mmCIF file of C-alpha atoms and ligand atoms in Angstrom:
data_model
loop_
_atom_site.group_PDB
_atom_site.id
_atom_site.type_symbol
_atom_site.label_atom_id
_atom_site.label_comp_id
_atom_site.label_asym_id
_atom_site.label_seq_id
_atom_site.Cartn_x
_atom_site.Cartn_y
_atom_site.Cartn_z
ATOM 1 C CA UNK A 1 43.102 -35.983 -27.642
ATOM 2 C CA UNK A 2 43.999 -36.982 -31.171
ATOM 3 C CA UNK A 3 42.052 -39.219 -33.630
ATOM 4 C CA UNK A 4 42.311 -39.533 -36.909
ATOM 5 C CA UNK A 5 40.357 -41.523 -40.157
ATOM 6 C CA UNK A 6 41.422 -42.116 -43.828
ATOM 7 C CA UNK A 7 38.781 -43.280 -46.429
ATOM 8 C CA UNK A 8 40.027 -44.638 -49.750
ATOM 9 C CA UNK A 9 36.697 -44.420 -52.215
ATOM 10 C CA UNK A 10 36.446 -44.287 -55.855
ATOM 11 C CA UNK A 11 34.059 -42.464 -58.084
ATOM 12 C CA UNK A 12 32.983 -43.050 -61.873
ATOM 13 C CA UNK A 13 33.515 -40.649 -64.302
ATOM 14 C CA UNK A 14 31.914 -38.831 -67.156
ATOM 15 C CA UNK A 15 32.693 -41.551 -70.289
ATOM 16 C CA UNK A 16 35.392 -40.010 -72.469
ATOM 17 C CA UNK A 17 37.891 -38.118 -70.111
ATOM 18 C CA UNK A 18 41.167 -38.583 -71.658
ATOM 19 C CA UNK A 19 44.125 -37.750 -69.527
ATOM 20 C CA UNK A 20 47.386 -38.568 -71.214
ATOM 21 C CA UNK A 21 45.942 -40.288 -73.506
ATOM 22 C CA UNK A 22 44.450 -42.523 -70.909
ATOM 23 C CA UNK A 23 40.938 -42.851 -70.621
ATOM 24 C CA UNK A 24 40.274 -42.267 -66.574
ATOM 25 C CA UNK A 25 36.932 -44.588 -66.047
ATOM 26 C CA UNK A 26 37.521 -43.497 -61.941
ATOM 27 C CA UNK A 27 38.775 -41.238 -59.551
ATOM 28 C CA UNK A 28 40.639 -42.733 -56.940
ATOM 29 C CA UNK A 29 41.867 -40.916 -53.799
ATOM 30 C CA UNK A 30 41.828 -40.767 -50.274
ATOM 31 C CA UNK A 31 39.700 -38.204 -47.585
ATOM 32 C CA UNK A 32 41.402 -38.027 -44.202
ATOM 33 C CA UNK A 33 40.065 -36.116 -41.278
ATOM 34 C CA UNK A 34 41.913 -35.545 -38.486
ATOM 35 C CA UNK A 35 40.438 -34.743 -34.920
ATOM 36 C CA UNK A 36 41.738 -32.521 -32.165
ATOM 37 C CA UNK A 37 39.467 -31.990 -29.276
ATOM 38 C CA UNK A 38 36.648 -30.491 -30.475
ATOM 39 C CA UNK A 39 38.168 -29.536 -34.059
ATOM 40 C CA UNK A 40 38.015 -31.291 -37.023
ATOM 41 C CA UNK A 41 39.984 -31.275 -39.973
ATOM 42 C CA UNK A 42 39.196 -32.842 -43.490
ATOM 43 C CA UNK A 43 41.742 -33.215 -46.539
ATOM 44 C CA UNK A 44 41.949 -34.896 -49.765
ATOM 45 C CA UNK A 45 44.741 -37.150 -51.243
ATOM 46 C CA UNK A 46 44.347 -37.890 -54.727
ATOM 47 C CA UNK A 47 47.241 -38.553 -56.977
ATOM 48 C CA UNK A 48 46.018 -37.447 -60.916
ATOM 49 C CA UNK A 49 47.184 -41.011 -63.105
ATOM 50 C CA UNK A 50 49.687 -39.631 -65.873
ATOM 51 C CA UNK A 51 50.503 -36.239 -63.941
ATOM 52 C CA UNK A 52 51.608 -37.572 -60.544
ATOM 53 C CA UNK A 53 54.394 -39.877 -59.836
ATOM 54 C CA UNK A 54 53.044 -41.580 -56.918
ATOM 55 C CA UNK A 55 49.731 -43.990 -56.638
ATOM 56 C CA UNK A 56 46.982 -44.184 -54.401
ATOM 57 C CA UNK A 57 48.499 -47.231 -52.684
ATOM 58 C CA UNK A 58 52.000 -45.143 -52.376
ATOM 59 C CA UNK A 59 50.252 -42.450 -50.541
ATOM 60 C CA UNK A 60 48.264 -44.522 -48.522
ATOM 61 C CA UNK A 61 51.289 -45.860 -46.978
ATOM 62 C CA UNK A 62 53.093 -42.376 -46.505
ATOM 63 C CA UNK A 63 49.604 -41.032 -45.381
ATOM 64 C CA UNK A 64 49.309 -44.010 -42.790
ATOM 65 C CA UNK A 65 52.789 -43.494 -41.398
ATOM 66 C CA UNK A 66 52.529 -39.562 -40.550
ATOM 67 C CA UNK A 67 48.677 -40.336 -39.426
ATOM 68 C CA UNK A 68 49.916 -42.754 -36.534
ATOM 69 C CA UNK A 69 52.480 -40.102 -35.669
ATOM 70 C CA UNK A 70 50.227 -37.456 -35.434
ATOM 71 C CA UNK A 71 47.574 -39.809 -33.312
ATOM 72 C CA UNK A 72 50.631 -40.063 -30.974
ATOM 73 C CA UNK A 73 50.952 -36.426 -30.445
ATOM 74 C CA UNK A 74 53.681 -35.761 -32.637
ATOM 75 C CA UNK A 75 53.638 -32.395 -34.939
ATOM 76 C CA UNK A 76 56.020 -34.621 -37.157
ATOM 77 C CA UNK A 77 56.824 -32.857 -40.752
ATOM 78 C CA UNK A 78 54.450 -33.422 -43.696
ATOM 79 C CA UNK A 79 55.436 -36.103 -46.063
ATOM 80 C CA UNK A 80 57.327 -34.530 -48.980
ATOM 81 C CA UNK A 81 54.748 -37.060 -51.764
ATOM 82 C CA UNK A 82 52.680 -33.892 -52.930
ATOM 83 C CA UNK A 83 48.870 -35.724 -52.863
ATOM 84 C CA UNK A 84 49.828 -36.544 -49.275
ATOM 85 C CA UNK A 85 51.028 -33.354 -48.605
ATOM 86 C CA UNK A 86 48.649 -31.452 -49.830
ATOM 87 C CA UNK A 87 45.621 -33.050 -48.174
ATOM 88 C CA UNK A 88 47.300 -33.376 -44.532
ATOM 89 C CA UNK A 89 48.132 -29.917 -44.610
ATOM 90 C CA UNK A 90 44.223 -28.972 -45.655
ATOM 91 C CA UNK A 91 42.688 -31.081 -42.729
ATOM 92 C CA UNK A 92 45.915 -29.615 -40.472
ATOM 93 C CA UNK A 93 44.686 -25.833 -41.801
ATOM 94 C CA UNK A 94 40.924 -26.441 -41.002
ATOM 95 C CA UNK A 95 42.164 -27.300 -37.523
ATOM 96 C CA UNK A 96 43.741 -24.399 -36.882
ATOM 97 C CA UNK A 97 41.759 -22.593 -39.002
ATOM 98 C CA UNK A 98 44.293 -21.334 -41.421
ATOM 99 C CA UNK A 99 42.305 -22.367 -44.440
ATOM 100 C CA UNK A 100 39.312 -19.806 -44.351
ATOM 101 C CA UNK A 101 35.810 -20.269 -44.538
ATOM 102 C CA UNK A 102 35.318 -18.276 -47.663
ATOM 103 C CA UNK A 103 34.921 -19.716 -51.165
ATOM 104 C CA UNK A 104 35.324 -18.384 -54.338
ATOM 105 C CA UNK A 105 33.048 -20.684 -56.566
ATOM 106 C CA UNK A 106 33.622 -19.033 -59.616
ATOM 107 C CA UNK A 107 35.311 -21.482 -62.160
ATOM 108 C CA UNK A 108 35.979 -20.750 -66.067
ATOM 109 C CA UNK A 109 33.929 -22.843 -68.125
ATOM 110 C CA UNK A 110 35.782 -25.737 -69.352
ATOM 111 C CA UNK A 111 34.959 -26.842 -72.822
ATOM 112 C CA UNK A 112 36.810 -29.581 -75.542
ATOM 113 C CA UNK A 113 36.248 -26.521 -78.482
ATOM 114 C CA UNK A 114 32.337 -27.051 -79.213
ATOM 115 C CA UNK A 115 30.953 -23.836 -79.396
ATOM 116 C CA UNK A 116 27.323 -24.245 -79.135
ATOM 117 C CA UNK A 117 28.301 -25.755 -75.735
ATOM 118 C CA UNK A 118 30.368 -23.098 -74.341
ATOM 119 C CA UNK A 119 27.779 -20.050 -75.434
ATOM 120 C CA UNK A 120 25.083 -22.054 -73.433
ATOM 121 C CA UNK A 121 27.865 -22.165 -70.769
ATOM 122 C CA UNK A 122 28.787 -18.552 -71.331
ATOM 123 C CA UNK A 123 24.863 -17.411 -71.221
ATOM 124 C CA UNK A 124 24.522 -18.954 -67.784
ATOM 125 C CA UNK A 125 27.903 -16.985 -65.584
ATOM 126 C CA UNK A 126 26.973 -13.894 -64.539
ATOM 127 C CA UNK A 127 29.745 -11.439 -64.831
ATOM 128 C CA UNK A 128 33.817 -11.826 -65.960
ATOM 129 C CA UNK A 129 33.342 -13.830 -68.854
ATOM 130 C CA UNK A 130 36.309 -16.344 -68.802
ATOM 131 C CA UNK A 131 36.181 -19.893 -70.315
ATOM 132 C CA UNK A 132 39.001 -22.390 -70.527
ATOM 133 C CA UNK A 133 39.300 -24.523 -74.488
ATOM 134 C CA UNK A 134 41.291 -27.769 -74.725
ATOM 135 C CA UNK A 135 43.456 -27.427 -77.950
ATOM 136 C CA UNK A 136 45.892 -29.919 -79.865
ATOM 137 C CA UNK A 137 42.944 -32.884 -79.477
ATOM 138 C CA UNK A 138 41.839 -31.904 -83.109
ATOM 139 C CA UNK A 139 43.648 -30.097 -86.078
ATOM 140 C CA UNK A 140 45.226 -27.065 -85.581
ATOM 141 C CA UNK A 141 43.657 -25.427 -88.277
ATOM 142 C CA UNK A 142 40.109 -25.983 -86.588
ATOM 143 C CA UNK A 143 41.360 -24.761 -83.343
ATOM 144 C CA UNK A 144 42.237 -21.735 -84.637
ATOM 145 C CA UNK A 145 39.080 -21.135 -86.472
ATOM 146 C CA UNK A 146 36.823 -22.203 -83.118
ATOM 147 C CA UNK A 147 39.174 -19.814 -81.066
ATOM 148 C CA UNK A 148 38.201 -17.022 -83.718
ATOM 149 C CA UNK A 149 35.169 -17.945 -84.018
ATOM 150 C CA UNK A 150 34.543 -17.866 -80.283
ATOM 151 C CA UNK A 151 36.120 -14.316 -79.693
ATOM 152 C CA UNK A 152 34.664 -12.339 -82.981
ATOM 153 C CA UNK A 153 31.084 -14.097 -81.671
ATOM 154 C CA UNK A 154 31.376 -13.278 -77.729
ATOM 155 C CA UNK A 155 32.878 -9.378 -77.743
ATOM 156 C CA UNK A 156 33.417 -9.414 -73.328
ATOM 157 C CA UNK A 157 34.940 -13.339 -73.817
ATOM 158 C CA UNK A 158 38.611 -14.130 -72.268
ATOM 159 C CA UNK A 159 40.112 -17.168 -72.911
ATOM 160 C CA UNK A 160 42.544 -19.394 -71.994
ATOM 161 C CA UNK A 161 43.865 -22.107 -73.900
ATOM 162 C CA UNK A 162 45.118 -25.453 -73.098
ATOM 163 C CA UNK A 163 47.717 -27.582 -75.361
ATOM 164 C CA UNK A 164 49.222 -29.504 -72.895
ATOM 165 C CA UNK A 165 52.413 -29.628 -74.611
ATOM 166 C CA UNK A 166 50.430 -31.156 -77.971
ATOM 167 C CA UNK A 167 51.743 -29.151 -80.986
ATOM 168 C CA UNK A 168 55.212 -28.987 -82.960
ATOM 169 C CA UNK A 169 56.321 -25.566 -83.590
ATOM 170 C CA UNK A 170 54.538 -25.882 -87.052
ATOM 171 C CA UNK A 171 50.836 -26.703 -85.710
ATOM 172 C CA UNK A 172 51.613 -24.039 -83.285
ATOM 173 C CA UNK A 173 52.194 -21.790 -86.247
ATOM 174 C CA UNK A 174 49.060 -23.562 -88.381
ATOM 175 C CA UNK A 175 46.925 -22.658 -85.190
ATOM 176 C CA UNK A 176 48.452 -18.967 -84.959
ATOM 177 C CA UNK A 177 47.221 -18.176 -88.651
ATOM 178 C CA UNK A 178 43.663 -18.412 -88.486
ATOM 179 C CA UNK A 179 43.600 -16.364 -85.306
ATOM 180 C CA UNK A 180 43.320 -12.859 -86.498
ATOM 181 C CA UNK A 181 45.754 -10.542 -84.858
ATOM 182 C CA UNK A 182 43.160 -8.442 -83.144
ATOM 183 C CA UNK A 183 41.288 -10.963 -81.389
ATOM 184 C CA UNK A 184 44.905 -12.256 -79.865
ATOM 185 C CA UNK A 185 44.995 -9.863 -76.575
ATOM 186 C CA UNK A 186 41.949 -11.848 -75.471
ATOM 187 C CA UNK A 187 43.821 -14.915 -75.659
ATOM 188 C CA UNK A 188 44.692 -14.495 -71.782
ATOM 189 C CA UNK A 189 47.254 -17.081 -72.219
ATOM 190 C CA UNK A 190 48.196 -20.423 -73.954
ATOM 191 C CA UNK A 191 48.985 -23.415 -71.364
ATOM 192 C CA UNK A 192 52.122 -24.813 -72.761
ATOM 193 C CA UNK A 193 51.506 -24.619 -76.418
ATOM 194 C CA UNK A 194 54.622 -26.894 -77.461
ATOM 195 C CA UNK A 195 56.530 -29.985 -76.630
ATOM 196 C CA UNK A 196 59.452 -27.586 -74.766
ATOM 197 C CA UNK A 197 59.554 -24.587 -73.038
ATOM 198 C CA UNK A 198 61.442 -22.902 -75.602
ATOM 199 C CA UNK A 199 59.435 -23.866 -78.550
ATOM 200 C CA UNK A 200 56.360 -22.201 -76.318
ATOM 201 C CA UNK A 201 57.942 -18.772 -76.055
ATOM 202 C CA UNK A 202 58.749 -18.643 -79.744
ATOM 203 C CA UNK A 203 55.735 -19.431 -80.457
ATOM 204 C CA UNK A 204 54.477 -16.479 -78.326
ATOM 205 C CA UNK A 205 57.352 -14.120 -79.924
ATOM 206 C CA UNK A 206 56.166 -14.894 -83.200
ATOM 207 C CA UNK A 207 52.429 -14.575 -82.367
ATOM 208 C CA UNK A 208 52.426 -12.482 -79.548
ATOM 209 C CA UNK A 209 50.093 -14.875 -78.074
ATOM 210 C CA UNK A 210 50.396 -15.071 -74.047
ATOM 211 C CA UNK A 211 51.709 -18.403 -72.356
ATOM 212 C CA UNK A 212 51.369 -19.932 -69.086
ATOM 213 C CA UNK A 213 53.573 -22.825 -67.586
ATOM 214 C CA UNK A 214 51.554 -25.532 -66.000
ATOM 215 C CA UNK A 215 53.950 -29.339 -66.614
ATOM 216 C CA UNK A 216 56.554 -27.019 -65.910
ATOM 217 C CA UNK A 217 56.526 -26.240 -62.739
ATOM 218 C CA UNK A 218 56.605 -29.843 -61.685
ATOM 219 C CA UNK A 219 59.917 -30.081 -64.066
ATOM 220 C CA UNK A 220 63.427 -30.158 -61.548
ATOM 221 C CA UNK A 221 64.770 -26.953 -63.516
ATOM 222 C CA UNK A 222 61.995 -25.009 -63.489
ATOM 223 C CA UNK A 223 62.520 -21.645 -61.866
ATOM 224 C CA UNK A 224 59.882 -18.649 -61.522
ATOM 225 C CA UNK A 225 61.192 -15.826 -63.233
ATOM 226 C CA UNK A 226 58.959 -13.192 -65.396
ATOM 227 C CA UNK A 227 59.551 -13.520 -69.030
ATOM 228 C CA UNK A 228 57.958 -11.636 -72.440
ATOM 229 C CA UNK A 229 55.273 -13.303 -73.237
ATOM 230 C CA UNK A 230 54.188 -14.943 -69.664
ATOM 231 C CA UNK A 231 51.335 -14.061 -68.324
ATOM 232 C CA UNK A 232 50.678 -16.821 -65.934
ATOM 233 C CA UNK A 233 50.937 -20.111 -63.751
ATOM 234 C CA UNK A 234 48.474 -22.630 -63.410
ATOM 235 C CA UNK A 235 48.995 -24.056 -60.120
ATOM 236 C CA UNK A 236 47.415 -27.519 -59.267
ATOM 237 C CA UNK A 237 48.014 -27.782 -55.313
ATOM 238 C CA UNK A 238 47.306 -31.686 -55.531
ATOM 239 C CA UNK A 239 50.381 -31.925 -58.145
ATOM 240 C CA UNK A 240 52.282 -28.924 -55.820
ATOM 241 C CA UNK A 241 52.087 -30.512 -52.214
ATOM 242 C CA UNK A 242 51.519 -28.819 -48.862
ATOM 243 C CA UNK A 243 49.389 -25.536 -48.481
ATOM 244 C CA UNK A 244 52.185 -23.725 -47.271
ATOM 245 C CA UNK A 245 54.657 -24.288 -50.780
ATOM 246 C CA UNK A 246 51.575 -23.613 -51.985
ATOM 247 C CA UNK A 247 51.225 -20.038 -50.791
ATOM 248 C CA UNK A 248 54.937 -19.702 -51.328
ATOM 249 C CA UNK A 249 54.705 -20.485 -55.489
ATOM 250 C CA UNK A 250 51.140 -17.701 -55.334
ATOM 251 C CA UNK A 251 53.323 -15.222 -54.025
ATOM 252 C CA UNK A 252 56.194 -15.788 -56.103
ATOM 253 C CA UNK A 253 54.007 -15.360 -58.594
ATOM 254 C CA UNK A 254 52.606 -12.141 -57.837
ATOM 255 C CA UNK A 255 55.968 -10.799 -56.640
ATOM 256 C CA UNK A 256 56.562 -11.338 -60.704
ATOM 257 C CA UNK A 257 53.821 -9.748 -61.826
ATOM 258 C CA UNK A 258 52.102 -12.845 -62.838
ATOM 259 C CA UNK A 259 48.888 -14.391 -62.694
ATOM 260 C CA UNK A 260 48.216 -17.314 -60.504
ATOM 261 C CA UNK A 261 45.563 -19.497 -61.852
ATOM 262 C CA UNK A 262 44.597 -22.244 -58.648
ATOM 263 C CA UNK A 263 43.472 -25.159 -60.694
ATOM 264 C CA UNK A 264 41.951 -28.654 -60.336
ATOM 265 C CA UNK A 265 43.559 -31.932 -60.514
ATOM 266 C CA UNK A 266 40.262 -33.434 -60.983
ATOM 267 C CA UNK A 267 39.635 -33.637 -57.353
ATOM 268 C CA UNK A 268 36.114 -34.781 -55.779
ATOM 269 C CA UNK A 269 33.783 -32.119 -54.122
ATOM 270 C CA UNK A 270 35.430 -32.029 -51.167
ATOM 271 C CA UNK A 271 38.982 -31.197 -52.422
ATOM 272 C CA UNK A 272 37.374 -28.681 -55.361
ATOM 273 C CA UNK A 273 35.194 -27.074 -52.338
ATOM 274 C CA UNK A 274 38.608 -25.840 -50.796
ATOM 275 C CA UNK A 275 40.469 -25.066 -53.708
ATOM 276 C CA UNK A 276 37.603 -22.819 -54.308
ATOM 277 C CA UNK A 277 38.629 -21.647 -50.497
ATOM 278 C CA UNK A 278 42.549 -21.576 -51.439
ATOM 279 C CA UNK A 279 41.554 -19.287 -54.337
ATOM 280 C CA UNK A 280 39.176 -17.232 -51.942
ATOM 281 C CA UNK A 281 42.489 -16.686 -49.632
ATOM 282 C CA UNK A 282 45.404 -16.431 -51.715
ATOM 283 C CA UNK A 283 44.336 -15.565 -55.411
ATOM 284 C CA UNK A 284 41.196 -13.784 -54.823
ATOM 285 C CA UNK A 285 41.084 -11.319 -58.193
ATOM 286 C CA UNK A 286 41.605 -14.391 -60.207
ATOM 287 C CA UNK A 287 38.804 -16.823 -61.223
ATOM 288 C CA UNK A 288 39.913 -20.384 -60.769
ATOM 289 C CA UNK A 289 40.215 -23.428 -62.869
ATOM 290 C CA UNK A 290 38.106 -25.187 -60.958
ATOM 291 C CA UNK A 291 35.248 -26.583 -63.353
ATOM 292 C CA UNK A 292 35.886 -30.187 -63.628
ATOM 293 C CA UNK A 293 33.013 -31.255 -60.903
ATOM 294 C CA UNK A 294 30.835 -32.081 -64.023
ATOM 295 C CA UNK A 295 33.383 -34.701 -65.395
ATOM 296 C CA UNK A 296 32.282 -36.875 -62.502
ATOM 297 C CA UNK A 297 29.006 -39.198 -61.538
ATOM 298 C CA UNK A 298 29.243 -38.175 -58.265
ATOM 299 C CA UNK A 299 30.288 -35.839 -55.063
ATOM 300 C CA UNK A 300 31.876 -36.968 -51.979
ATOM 301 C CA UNK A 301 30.898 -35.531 -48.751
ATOM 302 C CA UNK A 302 30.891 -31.647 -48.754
ATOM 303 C CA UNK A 303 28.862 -30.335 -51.822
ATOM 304 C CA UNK A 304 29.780 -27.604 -54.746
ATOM 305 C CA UNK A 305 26.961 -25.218 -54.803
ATOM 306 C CA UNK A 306 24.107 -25.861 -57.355
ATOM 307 C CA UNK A 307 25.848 -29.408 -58.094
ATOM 308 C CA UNK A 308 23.006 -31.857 -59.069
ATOM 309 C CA UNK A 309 25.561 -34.969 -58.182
ATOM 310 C CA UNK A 310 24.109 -37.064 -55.615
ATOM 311 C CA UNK A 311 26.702 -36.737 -53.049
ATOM 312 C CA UNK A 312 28.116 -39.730 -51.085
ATOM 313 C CA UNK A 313 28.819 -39.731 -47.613
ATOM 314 C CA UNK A 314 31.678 -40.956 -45.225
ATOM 315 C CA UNK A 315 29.598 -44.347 -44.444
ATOM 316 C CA UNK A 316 29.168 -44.981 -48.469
ATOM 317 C CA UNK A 317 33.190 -45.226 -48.606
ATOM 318 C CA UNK A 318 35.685 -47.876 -47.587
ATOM 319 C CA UNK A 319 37.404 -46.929 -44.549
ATOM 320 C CA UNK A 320 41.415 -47.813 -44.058
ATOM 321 C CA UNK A 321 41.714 -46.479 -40.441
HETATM 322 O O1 LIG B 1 42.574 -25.664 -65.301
HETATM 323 C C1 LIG B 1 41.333 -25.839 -65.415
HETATM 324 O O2 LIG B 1 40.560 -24.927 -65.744
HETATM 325 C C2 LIG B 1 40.719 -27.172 -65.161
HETATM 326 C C3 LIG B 1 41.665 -28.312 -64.935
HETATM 327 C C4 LIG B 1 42.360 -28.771 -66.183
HETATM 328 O O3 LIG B 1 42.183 -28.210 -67.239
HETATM 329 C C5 LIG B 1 43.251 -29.885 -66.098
HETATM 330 C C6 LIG B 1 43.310 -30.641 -64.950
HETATM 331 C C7 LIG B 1 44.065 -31.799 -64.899
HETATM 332 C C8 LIG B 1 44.725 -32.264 -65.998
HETATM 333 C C9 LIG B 1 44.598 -31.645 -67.305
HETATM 334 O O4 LIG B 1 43.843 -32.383 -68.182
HETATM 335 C C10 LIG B 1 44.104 -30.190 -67.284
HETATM 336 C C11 LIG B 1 45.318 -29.305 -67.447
HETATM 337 O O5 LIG B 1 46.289 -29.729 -68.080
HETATM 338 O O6 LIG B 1 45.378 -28.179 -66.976
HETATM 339 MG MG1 LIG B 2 47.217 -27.378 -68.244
#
C-alpha cells in the first residue's frame, strides 16, 4: 500500500538576503512524504527564485503528476524539473534506505566580509577552520583587504570565496592586489570570480588564486574536465536534480581530482538536515556549504542540531494532497 502527501508552506526570512539582486522576504517550497507499508519517505522541493528556472507552482504540478502515479503503484521515472527531482528521489532514498542515517553537520561559516562576525563565528567551530566570504557586494579593493586581513589575523583559516560572477577582469585584478601572495594558497578557491568562464581562469593564471565552478554547471556546455587552477565544484542538489545525477557529478568530480563542495540552495531544515546526510555519504572529507539555516525565522519539521528556530510542524503547513 502506497500513500503519499505534499505540503506547500512558506517561511520568512532573515531581512536583507539578496539573491540576484532580489531581496527573498520567503522561502517557498514544497515537503512530500511518500508512504510504503510501514516506510516513510520525506523530500523537499524548493526551486531557489533567480537560480532555478521553474516555480513553485511549476513543480507542484510535475510533483502532483508523478505522485498520483506512484500512489497507483507505478515506479514511473522521476520528473526531469531538478527541485522535483531532487526531493522525490530523497523521500524515494529514505524508503529504501539509500540515503543514510548519518549526518555530517559541519558547515563553513558563511559571512557578507565583516570580520568581527566571522572571528566570533570562527571562535565557536571546533576543529578544520573553513569559512565561506561573499565578495563583489562591496569594492574590490575592500575585499581584498578583509580577505587579507582575515588570513594574516586567523593563521589555521581556509577560505573560500564567493563572486557569483560579480567582477570585470579589472576588479578581479583590483581585488588580486591587496591579497598578498603568501596568504593566496589559503584561498581554497574563488566561486566564479568573473562574468565568463574564461575571464575566471585568467584571473586565476594571473593570480594563482584557485577557482571553483558553481552557475556553471547548470550552463548546457558545461563539461567536467580538470583544469590549472580548479580546485573545485560547488554542487547544489536542489539546482542539480535527482540523488542519483547527483552521485554521478560527486564522482566525476573526484575521478578529476577535484573537490566536491555539497551546498545549500537555501533549503528549510528538513532539506539542509539531508544534505548534511548527502555530504555524510558521498563527500565525507569535505565540509559542506551548508550554513544558511540562520538566514531563516524558522525550521520546518526535522531540526538542525543546536538550531534555536522554533520549528514548525506538518499540521502548521498548507497541505495540497
Ligand atoms: O555554499 C555555501 O556555503 C552556502 C550557500 C551559498 O553560498 C549560496 C546558496 C544559494 C545561492 C547563492 O547566494 C550562494 C552561492 O552562490 O553559492
Ligand atoms: Mg556560489
Amino acid at each position: 500500500m502506497r500513500s503519499v502527501g505534499l505540503w506547500r508552506f512558506q517561511v520568512p526570512m532573515d531581512a536583507g538576503v539578496v539573491l540576484r539582486e532580489q531581496r527573498l522576504k520567503t522561502r517557498d517550497g514544497l515537503l512530500v512524504r511518500l508512504m510504503q507499508g510501514d516506510k516513510e519517505g520525506w523530500g523537499e522541493i524548493s526551486p531557489l527564485p533567480g537560480f532555478s528556472a521553474e516555480t513553485v507552482d511549476d513543480a507542484k504540478n510535475v510533483a502532483l503528476e508523478w505522485l498520483a502515479a506512484w500512489q497507483t503503484g507505478a515506479d514511473a521515472e522521476l520528473p526531469e524539473m531538478p527541485s522535483v527531482a531532487f526531493g522525490l528521489s530523497c523521500a524515494l532514498a529514505e524508503i529504501s534506505g539509500e540515503l543514510p542515517l548519518q549526518a555530517d553537520f559541519r558547515a563553513a561559516p558563511l559571512c557578507t566580509g565583516d570580520p568581527d562576525e566571522l572571528f566570533a563565528m570562527l571562535e565557536a567551530i571546533p576543529g578544520e577552520k573553513v569559512a565561506k566570504v561573499k565578495v563583489g557586494l562591496y569594492e574590490a579593493v575592500r575585499d581584498g583587504m578583509v580577505v587579507n586581513l582575515l588570513l594574516e589575523a586567523v593563521p589555521d583559516l581556509q577560505l573560500r570565496l564567493d563572486a557569483n560572477r560579480g567582477w570585470t577582469p579589472l576588479k578581479a585584478q583590483q581585488f588580486a592586489r591587496y591579497v598578498n601572495p603568501q596568504l593566496r594558497p589559503r584561498i581554497a578557491f574563488i566561486e566564479e570570480p568573473c562574468k565568463t568562464r574564461e575571464q575566471s581562469r585568467e584571473f586565476s593564471r594571473e593570480t594563482g588564486i584557485a577557482i571553483a565552478w558553481d552557475e556553471s554547471l547548470r550552463e548546457a556546455d558545461f563539461v567536467f574536465a580538470a583544469e590549472p587552477g580548479l580546485s573545485a565544484v560547488v554542487i547544489k542538489p536542489t539546482l542539480t536534480g535527482s540523488l542519483a545525477k547527483v552521485r554521478e557529478q560527486v564522482e566525476t568530480a573526484h575521478a578529476l581530482g577535484l573537490t566536491a563542495v555539497i551546498s545549500s540552495s537555501i533549503e528549510s531544515s528538513l532539506g539542509l538536515t539531508q544534505l548534511a546526510r548527502i555530504n555524510a555519504w558521498l563527500t565525507p572529507q569535505t565540509i559542506p556549504g551548508l550554513d544558511t539555516l540562520s538566514l531563516m525565522q524558522a525550521q520546518l519539521v526535522r531540526q538542525w542540531p543546536n538550531s534555536a528556530l522554533p520549528c514548525w510542524q506538518i499540521d502548521e503547513l498548507e497541505r495540497v494532497i
